mmCIF file of C-alpha atoms in Angstrom:
data_model
loop_
_atom_site.group_PDB
_atom_site.id
_atom_site.type_symbol
_atom_site.label_atom_id
_atom_site.label_comp_id
_atom_site.label_asym_id
_atom_site.label_seq_id
_atom_site.Cartn_x
_atom_site.Cartn_y
_atom_site.Cartn_z
ATOM 1 C CA LYS A 1 25.895 -173.134 271.321
ATOM 2 C CA ARG A 2 26.884 -170.308 269.323
ATOM 3 C CA VAL A 3 30.070 -170.566 269.569
ATOM 4 C CA LEU A 4 29.859 -175.160 268.805
ATOM 5 C CA ARG A 5 28.159 -174.574 265.751
ATOM 6 C CA MET A 6 30.732 -172.020 264.573
ATOM 7 C CA TYR A 7 33.338 -174.053 266.198
ATOM 8 C CA GLY A 8 31.702 -176.598 263.221
ATOM 9 C CA PHE A 9 31.806 -174.186 259.973
ATOM 10 C CA LEU A 10 35.867 -175.076 260.817
ATOM 11 C CA PRO A 11 36.174 -177.981 259.664
ATOM 12 C CA ALA A 12 34.916 -177.128 255.742
ATOM 13 C CA LEU A 13 37.315 -174.203 254.907
ATOM 14 C CA ARG A 14 40.208 -176.626 255.557
ATOM 15 C CA THR A 15 38.006 -178.427 252.779
ATOM 16 C CA ALA A 16 36.674 -176.370 251.141
ATOM 17 C CA LYS A 17 37.368 -176.664 247.373
ATOM 18 C CA SER A 18 37.073 -173.370 245.611
ATOM 19 C CA GLU A 19 37.310 -170.470 246.703
ATOM 20 C CA GLU A 20 33.195 -169.459 246.195
ATOM 21 C CA GLU A 21 32.706 -172.262 248.659
ATOM 22 C CA PHE A 22 35.816 -170.692 251.120
ATOM 23 C CA ASP A 23 34.363 -167.500 251.168
ATOM 24 C CA GLU A 24 30.888 -168.552 252.322
ATOM 25 C CA ILE A 25 32.076 -170.003 255.269
ATOM 26 C CA PHE A 26 34.603 -167.970 257.027
ATOM 27 C CA ALA A 27 31.787 -165.301 256.337
ATOM 28 C CA ARG A 28 29.403 -166.933 258.213
ATOM 29 C CA VAL A 29 32.454 -168.020 260.344
ATOM 30 C CA LYS A 30 32.812 -163.568 260.499
ATOM 31 C CA LYS A 31 28.967 -162.856 261.599
ATOM 32 C CA TYR A 32 29.242 -166.017 264.269
ATOM 33 C CA GLU A 33 31.992 -163.747 265.143
ATOM 34 C CA GLU A 34 30.104 -160.646 264.957
ATOM 35 C CA ILE A 35 27.117 -162.217 267.164
ATOM 36 C CA THR A 36 29.354 -163.233 270.439
ATOM 37 C CA ASP A 37 30.319 -159.759 270.357
ATOM 38 C CA ARG A 38 26.836 -158.275 271.038
ATOM 39 C CA MET A 39 25.853 -160.830 272.905
ATOM 40 C CA GLU A 40 28.795 -160.372 275.213
ATOM 41 C CA VAL A 41 28.022 -156.741 275.855
ATOM 42 C CA GLU A 42 24.689 -157.676 276.550
ATOM 43 C CA ILE A 43 24.437 -160.024 279.179
ATOM 44 C CA ALA A 44 27.125 -158.003 280.546
ATOM 45 C CA GLN A 45 25.015 -155.044 280.885
ATOM 46 C CA TYR A 46 22.482 -157.073 281.823
ATOM 47 C CA LEU A 47 24.276 -158.423 284.345
ATOM 48 C CA THR A 48 26.061 -155.627 286.166
ATOM 49 C CA ARG A 49 22.259 -153.601 286.165
ATOM 50 C CA ILE A 50 21.467 -156.987 288.479
ATOM 51 C CA SER A 51 24.528 -156.582 290.570
ATOM 52 C CA ALA A 52 23.332 -152.592 291.424
ATOM 53 C CA GLY A 53 20.528 -153.629 293.022
ATOM 54 C CA GLY A 54 21.595 -154.461 296.296
ATOM 55 C CA ILE A 55 22.309 -158.068 296.068
ATOM 56 C CA SER A 56 23.532 -160.602 298.472
ATOM 57 C CA GLU A 57 26.824 -161.837 298.784
ATOM 58 C CA ALA A 58 26.083 -165.072 297.389
ATOM 59 C CA SER A 59 24.429 -163.759 294.292
ATOM 60 C CA SER A 60 27.128 -161.538 293.616
ATOM 61 C CA GLN A 61 29.360 -164.389 293.517
ATOM 62 C CA ARG A 62 27.258 -166.243 290.894
ATOM 63 C CA VAL A 63 26.788 -162.824 289.193
ATOM 64 C CA SER A 64 30.797 -162.351 288.838
ATOM 65 C CA GLY A 65 30.610 -166.284 287.768
ATOM 66 C CA MET A 66 28.855 -164.910 285.001
ATOM 67 C CA LEU A 67 30.623 -162.373 284.049
ATOM 68 C CA ARG A 68 33.575 -165.065 283.616
ATOM 69 C CA VAL A 69 31.645 -166.914 281.512
ATOM 70 C CA VAL A 70 30.002 -164.863 279.145
ATOM 71 C CA ASP A 71 33.606 -163.474 278.798
ATOM 72 C CA ASN A 72 34.943 -166.297 278.316
ATOM 73 C CA LEU A 73 32.836 -167.616 275.351
ATOM 74 C CA GLU A 74 33.830 -164.359 273.557
ATOM 75 C CA SER A 75 36.656 -165.205 273.563
ATOM 76 C CA ILE A 76 36.724 -168.598 272.338
ATOM 77 C CA GLY A 77 34.381 -166.812 269.695
ATOM 78 C CA ASP A 78 36.988 -164.657 268.546
ATOM 79 C CA GLU A 79 40.268 -167.786 268.430
ATOM 80 C CA ILE A 80 38.063 -169.136 266.133
ATOM 81 C CA TYR A 81 37.724 -166.471 263.500
ATOM 82 C CA GLN A 82 41.739 -166.249 264.081
ATOM 83 C CA ILE A 83 42.216 -170.274 263.835
ATOM 84 C CA ALA A 84 39.109 -168.555 260.033
ATOM 85 C CA VAL A 85 42.217 -166.005 259.533
ATOM 86 C CA THR A 86 45.026 -168.081 259.582
ATOM 87 C CA ARG A 87 43.414 -170.588 257.321
ATOM 88 C CA LYS A 88 42.428 -167.481 254.696
ATOM 89 C CA ASN A 89 45.917 -166.245 254.199
ATOM 90 C CA LYS A 90 47.358 -169.588 254.441
ATOM 91 C CA ARG A 91 44.757 -169.766 251.487
ATOM 92 C CA ALA A 92 45.493 -166.499 249.997
ATOM 93 C CA ASP A 93 49.264 -167.711 249.987
ATOM 94 C CA ALA A 94 48.922 -170.773 248.571
ATOM 95 C CA VAL A 95 50.676 -172.452 251.989
ATOM 96 C CA HIS A 96 50.025 -176.450 251.876
ATOM 97 C CA PHE A 97 50.574 -178.329 254.415
ATOM 98 C CA SER A 98 51.160 -182.121 254.130
ATOM 99 C CA ASP A 99 49.274 -184.794 254.216
ATOM 100 C CA GLU A 100 50.870 -185.535 258.837
ATOM 101 C CA LEU A 101 51.002 -182.183 258.866
ATOM 102 C CA ASN A 102 46.708 -181.889 258.680
ATOM 103 C CA ASN A 103 46.285 -184.967 260.543
ATOM 104 C CA ASN A 104 47.695 -183.456 263.187
ATOM 105 C CA LEU A 105 46.005 -180.475 263.145
ATOM 106 C CA ALA A 106 42.738 -182.716 262.674
ATOM 107 C CA ARG A 107 44.171 -184.010 265.913
ATOM 108 C CA ILE A 108 44.571 -180.806 267.605
ATOM 109 C CA SER A 109 40.999 -179.923 266.229
ATOM 110 C CA GLU A 110 39.589 -183.197 267.701
ATOM 111 C CA LEU A 111 41.090 -182.233 270.931
ATOM 112 C CA THR A 112 39.307 -179.021 271.592
ATOM 113 C CA LEU A 113 35.937 -179.297 270.441
ATOM 114 C CA THR A 114 35.791 -182.125 273.563
ATOM 115 C CA ALA A 115 37.248 -180.378 275.827
ATOM 116 C CA LEU A 116 34.333 -177.913 274.153
ATOM 117 C CA GLN A 117 31.821 -180.753 274.748
ATOM 118 C CA VAL A 118 32.545 -181.365 277.894
ATOM 119 C CA MET A 119 32.376 -177.065 278.487
ATOM 120 C CA ASP A 120 28.439 -177.660 277.576
ATOM 121 C CA SER A 121 28.189 -180.314 279.339
ATOM 122 C CA ASN A 122 29.009 -178.328 282.735
ATOM 123 C CA LEU A 123 27.224 -175.098 280.835
ATOM 124 C CA ASN A 124 23.319 -177.235 280.746
ATOM 125 C CA GLY A 125 24.011 -179.476 283.328
ATOM 126 C CA GLU A 126 23.118 -178.699 286.412
ATOM 127 C CA TYR A 127 26.091 -176.258 287.933
ATOM 128 C CA GLU A 128 26.809 -178.553 291.555
ATOM 129 C CA ASN A 129 27.579 -181.850 289.411
ATOM 130 C CA ALA A 130 29.950 -179.585 286.949
ATOM 131 C CA ASP A 131 32.786 -182.208 286.326
ATOM 132 C CA LEU A 132 35.829 -180.015 286.950
ATOM 133 C CA GLN A 133 38.115 -183.397 285.970
ATOM 134 C CA ALA A 134 36.241 -184.099 283.007
ATOM 135 C CA ALA A 135 36.894 -180.728 282.617
ATOM 136 C CA TYR A 136 41.304 -180.414 283.503
ATOM 137 C CA ASP A 137 41.165 -183.633 282.119
ATOM 138 C CA ALA A 138 40.236 -182.649 278.286
ATOM 139 C CA GLU A 139 42.624 -179.278 278.758
ATOM 140 C CA ASP A 140 45.548 -181.360 279.519
ATOM 141 C CA ALA A 141 45.031 -183.961 276.564
ATOM 142 C CA LEU A 142 44.727 -180.733 274.674
ATOM 143 C CA ASN A 143 48.244 -179.293 276.398
ATOM 144 C CA ALA A 144 50.251 -182.167 276.449
ATOM 145 C CA TYR A 145 49.731 -182.539 271.915
ATOM 146 C CA ARG A 146 49.973 -178.781 271.250
ATOM 147 C CA ASP A 147 53.705 -179.536 273.747
ATOM 148 C CA GLN A 148 53.912 -182.667 271.383
ATOM 149 C CA LEU A 149 53.309 -181.305 267.822
ATOM 150 C CA ARG A 150 55.485 -178.197 268.790
ATOM 151 C CA ALA A 151 58.500 -180.022 269.249
ATOM 152 C CA ALA A 152 58.175 -182.212 266.476
ATOM 153 C CA HIS A 153 57.826 -178.600 264.570
ATOM 154 C CA LEU A 154 61.104 -177.404 266.004
ATOM 155 C CA ASP A 155 62.365 -180.881 265.095
ATOM 156 C CA ALA A 156 61.566 -180.150 261.553
ATOM 157 C CA LEU A 157 62.524 -175.817 261.105
ATOM 158 C CA LYS A 158 65.825 -177.607 262.756
ATOM 159 C CA ASN A 159 66.649 -179.512 260.012
ATOM 160 C CA SER A 160 64.527 -177.787 257.222
ATOM 161 C CA THR A 161 61.867 -180.361 256.435
ATOM 162 C CA TYR A 162 59.293 -178.139 255.559
ATOM 163 C CA ASP A 163 59.392 -173.911 254.410
ATOM 164 C CA TYR A 164 59.206 -171.176 256.942
ATOM 165 C CA ALA A 165 56.440 -169.538 255.694
ATOM 166 C CA ILE A 166 53.795 -173.418 255.940
ATOM 167 C CA GLY A 167 56.122 -174.250 259.778
ATOM 168 C CA THR A 168 54.096 -170.059 260.951
ATOM 169 C CA ALA A 169 51.245 -171.292 259.370
ATOM 170 C CA TYR A 170 51.317 -174.564 261.344
ATOM 171 C CA SER A 171 52.428 -173.020 264.692
ATOM 172 C CA GLY A 172 50.675 -170.536 264.223
ATOM 173 C CA LEU A 173 47.222 -172.997 264.339
ATOM 174 C CA TYR A 174 48.203 -175.430 266.844
ATOM 175 C CA ALA A 175 48.709 -172.634 268.479
ATOM 176 C CA LEU A 176 45.394 -171.001 268.424
ATOM 177 C CA TYR A 177 43.809 -174.586 269.468
ATOM 178 C CA GLU A 178 45.917 -175.017 272.262
ATOM 179 C CA LYS A 179 44.815 -170.883 273.013
ATOM 180 C CA LEU A 180 40.996 -172.165 272.488
ATOM 181 C CA GLY A 181 41.451 -174.527 274.966
ATOM 182 C CA ASP A 182 42.065 -172.005 277.786
ATOM 183 C CA TYR A 183 39.261 -170.337 277.278
ATOM 184 C CA VAL A 184 37.366 -173.015 278.025
ATOM 185 C CA ILE A 185 38.625 -175.099 281.265
ATOM 186 C CA ASN A 186 38.237 -171.166 282.491
ATOM 187 C CA VAL A 187 34.935 -171.145 281.827
ATOM 188 C CA SER A 188 34.378 -175.073 283.699
ATOM 189 C CA GLU A 189 36.656 -173.407 286.533
ATOM 190 C CA ALA A 190 33.758 -169.990 286.634
ATOM 191 C CA ILE A 191 30.906 -172.780 287.011
ATOM 192 C CA GLY A 192 32.596 -174.473 290.106
ATOM 193 C CA LYS A 193 34.369 -171.686 291.891
ATOM 194 C CA LYS A 194 31.200 -168.606 292.004
ATOM 195 C CA PHE A 195 28.816 -171.785 292.349
ATOM 196 C CA VAL A 196 29.542 -174.795 294.154
ATOM 197 C CA GLU A 197 32.006 -174.079 296.010
ATOM 198 C CA GLU A 198 29.622 -171.994 296.897
#
């Protein structure tokens, strides 16, 4: 829930009207990233203590799955923060995207949100009913769109459609969204493989 809430701050970074508004939203993202770091450590320490207590093989597998979930949730928090940092650097360097590039980033952001929502549904439901196919479909859609953006970006660079600073910020952002999606699918896979296949 914290990771999803953190992700929800990102669109406002793009539409912030003033430096003060931008800095306030960025500070919120940073605070949530620090919270996810602390939560990972605390939960991992707790699970490690459980593992040391002489548990069954099945329980050990479940703990391994939980550790993988927690690790990937923290990595999602890191990627969200990196998206915010890239936005901050772009703003500081006065790099401006065209409407087309902004629309492309809005689309990959939506696809990433869909993947996050599937992950959230899988985490909050009965694990034996985890919808891994929906998770893979969301990941495939995200990867396919990233590939489409990358191909168009390379053409744009060859044709000097936009300058290097714009291209670097733009490709950095869509790559971060796709990388975030990799961690998202890892969460659903951890549920499916460690809990469902028991």
